JSON list of C-alpha atoms in Angstrom, two decimals:
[
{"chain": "K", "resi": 671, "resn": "UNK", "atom": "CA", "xyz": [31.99, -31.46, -5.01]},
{"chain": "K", "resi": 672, "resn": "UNK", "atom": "CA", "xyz": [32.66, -28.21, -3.43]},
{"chain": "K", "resi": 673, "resn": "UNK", "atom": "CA", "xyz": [31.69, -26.30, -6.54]},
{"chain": "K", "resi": 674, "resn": "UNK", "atom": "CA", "xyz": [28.54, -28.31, -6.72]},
{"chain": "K", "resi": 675, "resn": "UNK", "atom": "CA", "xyz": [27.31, -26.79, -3.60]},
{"chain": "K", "resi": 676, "resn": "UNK", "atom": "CA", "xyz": [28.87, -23.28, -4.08]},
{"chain": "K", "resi": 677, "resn": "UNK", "atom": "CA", "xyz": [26.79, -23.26, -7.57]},
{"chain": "K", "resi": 678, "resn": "UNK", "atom": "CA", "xyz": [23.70, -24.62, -5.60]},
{"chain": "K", "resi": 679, "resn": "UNK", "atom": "CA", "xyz": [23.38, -21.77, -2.81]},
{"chain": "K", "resi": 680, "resn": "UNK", "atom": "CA", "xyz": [23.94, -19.21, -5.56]},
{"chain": "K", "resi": 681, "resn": "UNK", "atom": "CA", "xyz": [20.87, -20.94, -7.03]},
{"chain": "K", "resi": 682, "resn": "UNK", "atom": "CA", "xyz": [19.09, -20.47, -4.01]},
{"chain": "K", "resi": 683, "resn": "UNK", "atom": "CA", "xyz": [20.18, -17.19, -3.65]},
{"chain": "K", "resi": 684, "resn": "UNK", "atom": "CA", "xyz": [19.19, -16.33, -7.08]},
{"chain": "K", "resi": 685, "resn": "UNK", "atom": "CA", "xyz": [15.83, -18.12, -6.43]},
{"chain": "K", "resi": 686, "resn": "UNK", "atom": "CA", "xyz": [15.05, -16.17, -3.48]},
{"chain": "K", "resi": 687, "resn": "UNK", "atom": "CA", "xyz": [16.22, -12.83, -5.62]},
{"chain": "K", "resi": 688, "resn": "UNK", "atom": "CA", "xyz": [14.13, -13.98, -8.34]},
{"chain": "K", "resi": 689, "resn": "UNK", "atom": "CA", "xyz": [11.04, -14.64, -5.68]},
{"chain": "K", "resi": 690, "resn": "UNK", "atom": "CA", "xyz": [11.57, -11.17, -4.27]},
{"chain": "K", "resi": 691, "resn": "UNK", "atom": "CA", "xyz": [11.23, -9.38, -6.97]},
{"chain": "K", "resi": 692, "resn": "UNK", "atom": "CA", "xyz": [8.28, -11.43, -8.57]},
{"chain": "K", "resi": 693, "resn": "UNK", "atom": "CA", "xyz": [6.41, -10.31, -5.19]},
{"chain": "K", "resi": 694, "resn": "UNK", "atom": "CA", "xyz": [7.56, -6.82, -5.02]},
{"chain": "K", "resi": 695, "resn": "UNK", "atom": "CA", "xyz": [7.96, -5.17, -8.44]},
{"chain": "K", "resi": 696, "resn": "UNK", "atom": "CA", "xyz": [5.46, -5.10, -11.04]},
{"chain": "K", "resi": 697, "resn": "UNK", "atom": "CA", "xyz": [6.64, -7.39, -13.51]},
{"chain": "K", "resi": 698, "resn": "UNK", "atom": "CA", "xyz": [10.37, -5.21, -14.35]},
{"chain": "K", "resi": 699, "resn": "UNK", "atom": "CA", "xyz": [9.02, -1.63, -14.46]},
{"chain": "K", "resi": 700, "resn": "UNK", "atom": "CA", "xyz": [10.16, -1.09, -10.92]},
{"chain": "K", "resi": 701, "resn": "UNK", "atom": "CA", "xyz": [6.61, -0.37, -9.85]},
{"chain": "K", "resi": 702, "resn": "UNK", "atom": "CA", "xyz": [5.71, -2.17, -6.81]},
{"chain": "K", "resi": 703, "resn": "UNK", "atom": "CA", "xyz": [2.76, -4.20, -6.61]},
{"chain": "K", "resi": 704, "resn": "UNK", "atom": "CA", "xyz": [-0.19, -3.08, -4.20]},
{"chain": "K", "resi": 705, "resn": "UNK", "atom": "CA", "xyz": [-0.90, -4.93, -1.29]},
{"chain": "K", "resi": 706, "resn": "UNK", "atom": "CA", "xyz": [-3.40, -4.28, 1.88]},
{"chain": "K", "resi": 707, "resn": "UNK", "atom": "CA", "xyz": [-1.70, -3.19, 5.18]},
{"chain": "K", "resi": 708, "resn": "UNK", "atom": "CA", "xyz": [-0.40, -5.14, 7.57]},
{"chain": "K", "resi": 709, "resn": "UNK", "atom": "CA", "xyz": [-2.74, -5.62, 10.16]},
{"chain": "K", "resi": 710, "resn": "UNK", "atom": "CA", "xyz": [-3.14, -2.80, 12.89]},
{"chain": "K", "resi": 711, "resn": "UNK", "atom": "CA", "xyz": [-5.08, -1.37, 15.48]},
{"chain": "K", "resi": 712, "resn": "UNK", "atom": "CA", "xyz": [-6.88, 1.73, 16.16]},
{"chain": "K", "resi": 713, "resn": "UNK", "atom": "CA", "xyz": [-5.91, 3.20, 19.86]},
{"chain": "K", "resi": 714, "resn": "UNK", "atom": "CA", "xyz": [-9.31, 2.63, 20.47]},
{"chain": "K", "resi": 715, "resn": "UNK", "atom": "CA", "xyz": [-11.80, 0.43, 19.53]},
{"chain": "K", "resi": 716, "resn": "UNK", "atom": "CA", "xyz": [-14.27, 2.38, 16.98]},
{"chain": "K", "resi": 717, "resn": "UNK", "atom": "CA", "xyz": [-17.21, 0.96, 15.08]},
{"chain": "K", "resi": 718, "resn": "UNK", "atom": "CA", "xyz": [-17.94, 1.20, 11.48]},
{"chain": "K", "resi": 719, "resn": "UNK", "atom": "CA", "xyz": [-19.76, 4.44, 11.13]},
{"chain": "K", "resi": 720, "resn": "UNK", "atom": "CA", "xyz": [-16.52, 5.99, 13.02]},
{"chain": "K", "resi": 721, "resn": "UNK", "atom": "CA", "xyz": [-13.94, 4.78, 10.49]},
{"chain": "K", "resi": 722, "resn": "UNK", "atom": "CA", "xyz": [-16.14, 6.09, 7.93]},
{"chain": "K", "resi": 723, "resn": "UNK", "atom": "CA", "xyz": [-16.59, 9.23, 9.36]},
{"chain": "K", "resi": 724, "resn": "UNK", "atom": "CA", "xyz": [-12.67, 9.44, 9.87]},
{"chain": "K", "resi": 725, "resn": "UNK", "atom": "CA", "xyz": [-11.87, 8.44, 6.35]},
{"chain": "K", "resi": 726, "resn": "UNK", "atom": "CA", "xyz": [-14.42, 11.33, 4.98]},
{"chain": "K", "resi": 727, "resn": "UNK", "atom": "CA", "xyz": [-12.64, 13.90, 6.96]},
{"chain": "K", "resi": 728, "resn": "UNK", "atom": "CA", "xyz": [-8.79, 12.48, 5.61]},
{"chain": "K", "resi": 729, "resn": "UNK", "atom": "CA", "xyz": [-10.47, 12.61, 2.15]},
{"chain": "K", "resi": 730, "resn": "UNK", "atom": "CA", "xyz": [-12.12, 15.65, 2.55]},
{"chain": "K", "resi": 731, "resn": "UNK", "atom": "CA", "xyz": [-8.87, 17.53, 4.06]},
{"chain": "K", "resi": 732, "resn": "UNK", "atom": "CA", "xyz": [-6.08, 15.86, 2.40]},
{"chain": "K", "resi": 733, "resn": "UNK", "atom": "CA", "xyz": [-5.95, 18.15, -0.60]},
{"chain": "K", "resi": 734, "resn": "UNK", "atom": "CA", "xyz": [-5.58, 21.29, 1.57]},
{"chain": "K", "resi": 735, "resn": "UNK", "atom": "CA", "xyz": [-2.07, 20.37, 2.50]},
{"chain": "K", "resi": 736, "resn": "UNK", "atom": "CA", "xyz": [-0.86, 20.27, -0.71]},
{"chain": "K", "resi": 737, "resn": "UNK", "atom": "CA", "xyz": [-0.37, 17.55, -4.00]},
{"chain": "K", "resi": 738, "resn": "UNK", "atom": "CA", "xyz": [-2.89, 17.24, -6.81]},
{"chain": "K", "resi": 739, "resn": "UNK", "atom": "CA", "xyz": [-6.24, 16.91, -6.63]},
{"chain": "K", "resi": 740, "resn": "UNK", "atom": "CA", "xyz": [-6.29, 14.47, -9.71]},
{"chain": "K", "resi": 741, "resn": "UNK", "atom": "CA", "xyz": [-4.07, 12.52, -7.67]},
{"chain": "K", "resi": 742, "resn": "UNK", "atom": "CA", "xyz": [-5.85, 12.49, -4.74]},
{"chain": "K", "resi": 743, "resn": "UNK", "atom": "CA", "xyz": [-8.85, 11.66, -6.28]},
{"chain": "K", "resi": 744, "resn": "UNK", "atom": "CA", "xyz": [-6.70, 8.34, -8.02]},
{"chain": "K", "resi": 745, "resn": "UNK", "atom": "CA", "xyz": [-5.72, 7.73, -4.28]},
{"chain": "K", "resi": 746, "resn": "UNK", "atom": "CA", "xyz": [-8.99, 8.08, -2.90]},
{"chain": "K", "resi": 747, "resn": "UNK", "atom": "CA", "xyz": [-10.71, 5.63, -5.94]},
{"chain": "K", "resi": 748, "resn": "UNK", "atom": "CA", "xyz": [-7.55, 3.47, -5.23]},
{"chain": "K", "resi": 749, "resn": "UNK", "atom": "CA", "xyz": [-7.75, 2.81, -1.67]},
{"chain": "K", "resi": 750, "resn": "UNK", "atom": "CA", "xyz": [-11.21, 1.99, -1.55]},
{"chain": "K", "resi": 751, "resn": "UNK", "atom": "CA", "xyz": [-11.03, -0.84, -4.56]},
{"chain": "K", "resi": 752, "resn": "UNK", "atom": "CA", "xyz": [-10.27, -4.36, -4.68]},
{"chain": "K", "resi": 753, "resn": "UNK", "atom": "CA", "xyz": [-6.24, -4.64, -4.74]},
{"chain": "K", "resi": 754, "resn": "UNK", "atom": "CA", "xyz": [-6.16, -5.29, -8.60]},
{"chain": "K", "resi": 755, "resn": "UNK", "atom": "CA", "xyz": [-8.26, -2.47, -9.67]},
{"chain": "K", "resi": 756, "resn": "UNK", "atom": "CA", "xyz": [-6.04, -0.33, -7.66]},
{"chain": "K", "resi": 757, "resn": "UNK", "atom": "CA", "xyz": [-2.99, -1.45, -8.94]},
{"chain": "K", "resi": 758, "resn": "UNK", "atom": "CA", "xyz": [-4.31, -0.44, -12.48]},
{"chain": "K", "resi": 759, "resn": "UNK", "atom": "CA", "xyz": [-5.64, 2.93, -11.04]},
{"chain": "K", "resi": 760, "resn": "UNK", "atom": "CA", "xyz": [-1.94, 3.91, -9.36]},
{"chain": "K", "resi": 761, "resn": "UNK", "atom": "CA", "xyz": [-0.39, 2.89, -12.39]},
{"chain": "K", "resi": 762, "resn": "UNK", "atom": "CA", "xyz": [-2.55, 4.63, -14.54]},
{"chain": "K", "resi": 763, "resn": "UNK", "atom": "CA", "xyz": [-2.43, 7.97, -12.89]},
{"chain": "K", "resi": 764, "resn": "UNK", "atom": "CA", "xyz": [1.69, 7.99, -12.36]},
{"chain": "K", "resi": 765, "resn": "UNK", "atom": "CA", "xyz": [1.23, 7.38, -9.23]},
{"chain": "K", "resi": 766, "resn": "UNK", "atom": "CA", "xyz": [4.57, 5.66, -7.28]},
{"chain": "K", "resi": 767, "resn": "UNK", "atom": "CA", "xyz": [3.86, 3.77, -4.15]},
{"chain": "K", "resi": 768, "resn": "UNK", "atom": "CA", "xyz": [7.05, 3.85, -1.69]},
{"chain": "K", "resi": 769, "resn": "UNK", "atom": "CA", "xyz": [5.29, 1.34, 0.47]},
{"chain": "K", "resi": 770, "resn": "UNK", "atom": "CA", "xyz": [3.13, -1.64, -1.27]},
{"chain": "K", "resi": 771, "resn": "UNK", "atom": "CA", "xyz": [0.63, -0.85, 1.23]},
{"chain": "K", "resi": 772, "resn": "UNK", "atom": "CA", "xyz": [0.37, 2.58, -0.05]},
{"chain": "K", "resi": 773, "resn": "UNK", "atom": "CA", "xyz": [1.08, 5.00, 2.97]},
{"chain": "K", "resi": 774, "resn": "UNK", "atom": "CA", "xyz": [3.91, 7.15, 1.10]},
{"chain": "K", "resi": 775, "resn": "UNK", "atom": "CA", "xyz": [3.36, 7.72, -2.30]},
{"chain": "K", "resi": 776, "resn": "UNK", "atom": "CA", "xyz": [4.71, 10.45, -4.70]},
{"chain": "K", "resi": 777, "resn": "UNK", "atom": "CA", "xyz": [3.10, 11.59, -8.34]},
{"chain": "K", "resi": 778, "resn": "UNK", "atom": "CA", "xyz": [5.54, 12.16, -11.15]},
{"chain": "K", "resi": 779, "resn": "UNK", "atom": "CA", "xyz": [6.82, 15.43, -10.21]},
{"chain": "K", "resi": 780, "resn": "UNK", "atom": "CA", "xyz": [7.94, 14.04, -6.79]},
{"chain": "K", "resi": 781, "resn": "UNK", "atom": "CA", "xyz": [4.79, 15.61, -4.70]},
{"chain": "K", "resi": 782, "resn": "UNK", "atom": "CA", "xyz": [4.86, 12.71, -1.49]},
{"chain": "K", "resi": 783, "resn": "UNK", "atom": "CA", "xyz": [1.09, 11.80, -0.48]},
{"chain": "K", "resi": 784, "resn": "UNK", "atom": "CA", "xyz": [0.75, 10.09, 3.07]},
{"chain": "K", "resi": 785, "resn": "UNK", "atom": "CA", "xyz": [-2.06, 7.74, 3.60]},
{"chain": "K", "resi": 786, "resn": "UNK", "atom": "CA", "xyz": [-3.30, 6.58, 7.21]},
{"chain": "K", "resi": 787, "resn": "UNK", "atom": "CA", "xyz": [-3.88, 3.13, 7.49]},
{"chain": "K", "resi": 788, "resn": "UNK", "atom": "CA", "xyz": [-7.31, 3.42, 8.53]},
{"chain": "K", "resi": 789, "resn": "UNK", "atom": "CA", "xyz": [-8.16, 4.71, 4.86]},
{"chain": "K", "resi": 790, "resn": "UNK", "atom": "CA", "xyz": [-6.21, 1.60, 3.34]},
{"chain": "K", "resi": 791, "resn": "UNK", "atom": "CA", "xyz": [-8.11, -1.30, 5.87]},
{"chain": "K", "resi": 792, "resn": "UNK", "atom": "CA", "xyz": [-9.91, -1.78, 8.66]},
{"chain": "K", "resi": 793, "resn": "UNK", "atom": "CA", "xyz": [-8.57, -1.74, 12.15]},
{"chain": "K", "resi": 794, "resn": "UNK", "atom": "CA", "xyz": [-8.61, -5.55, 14.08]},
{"chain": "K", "resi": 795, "resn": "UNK", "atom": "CA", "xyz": [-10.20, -3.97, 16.79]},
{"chain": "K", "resi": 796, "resn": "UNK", "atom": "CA", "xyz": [-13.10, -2.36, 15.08]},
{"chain": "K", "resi": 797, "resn": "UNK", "atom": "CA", "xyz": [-16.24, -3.05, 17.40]},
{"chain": "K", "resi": 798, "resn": "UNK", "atom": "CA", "xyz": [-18.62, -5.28, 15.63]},
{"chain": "K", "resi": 799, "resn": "UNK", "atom": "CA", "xyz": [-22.24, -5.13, 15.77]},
{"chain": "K", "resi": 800, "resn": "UNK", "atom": "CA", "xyz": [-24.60, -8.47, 15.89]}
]
C-alpha cells in the first residue's frame, strides 16, 4: 500500500513537471513560449497617445545602445503582434527570450536586449477616453 502512494505522488510530481514544461518551453527545443506581461502600472496614469509616444522614442533609441538592428527590428515587429505571430517572429530571427514576457532577451551571439513593459502591453491605469 505504501508503494502505491509513493508511485502516485511521483505521478503527480511528474504530472506537474510534465505541465511545466508544456507551458514554458516550446515544445523540447528549450525555447520558451511568449506570453503578454503580467499586468502593471505606469507611475502615472497616461492616455493612449502618451504610451505611443513613449514606445516611439524606446523604438527609436533602443538601437543606439547597442545589439542589432535586424534584431531590434524582429523585437519591435514582435512586440507589437498577436502572441502567436510573435512567437514565430522570435524564433525565426534567433532570438532567445529569458523572460516569456520578453523583457530580457539575447540574439545568438549573446547581445542581451531589455524591453520595458510599456512596449510589451498596456498599463491598467491607462486613462481612457469616452
Amino acid at each position: 500500500m505504501l508503494k502505491k502512494k509513493h508511485y502516485g505522488f511521483l505521478w503527480i510530481i511528474s504530472c506537474q513537471a510534465q505541465h511545466f514544461l508544456l507551458n514554458n518551453l516550446n515544445l523540447g527545443t528549450g525555447k520558451k513560449i511568449i506570453r503578454k506581461p503580467k499586468p502593471w502600472k505606469h507611475p502615472q496614469p497616461i492616455t493612449r497617445s502618451q504610451l505611443m509616444q513613449l514606445r516611439e522614442e524606446f523604438w527609436d533609441t533602443a538601437p543606439h545602445y547597442g545589439g542589432k538592428k535586424e534584431i531590434w527590428d524582429a523585437l519591435r515587429a514582435a512586440a507589437e503582434a498577436d502572441l502567436e505571430l510573435a512567437q514565430a517572429i522570435v524564433d525565426s530571427a534567433g532570438i532567445i527570450a529569458q523572460n516569456t514576457d520578453m523583457t530580457i532577451c539575447y540574439d545568438e551571439s549573446g547581445t542581451k536586449y531589455e524591453l520595458p513593459k510599456y512596449v510589451l502591453s498596456e498599463p491598467t491605469n491607462m486613462i481612457r477616453f469616452g
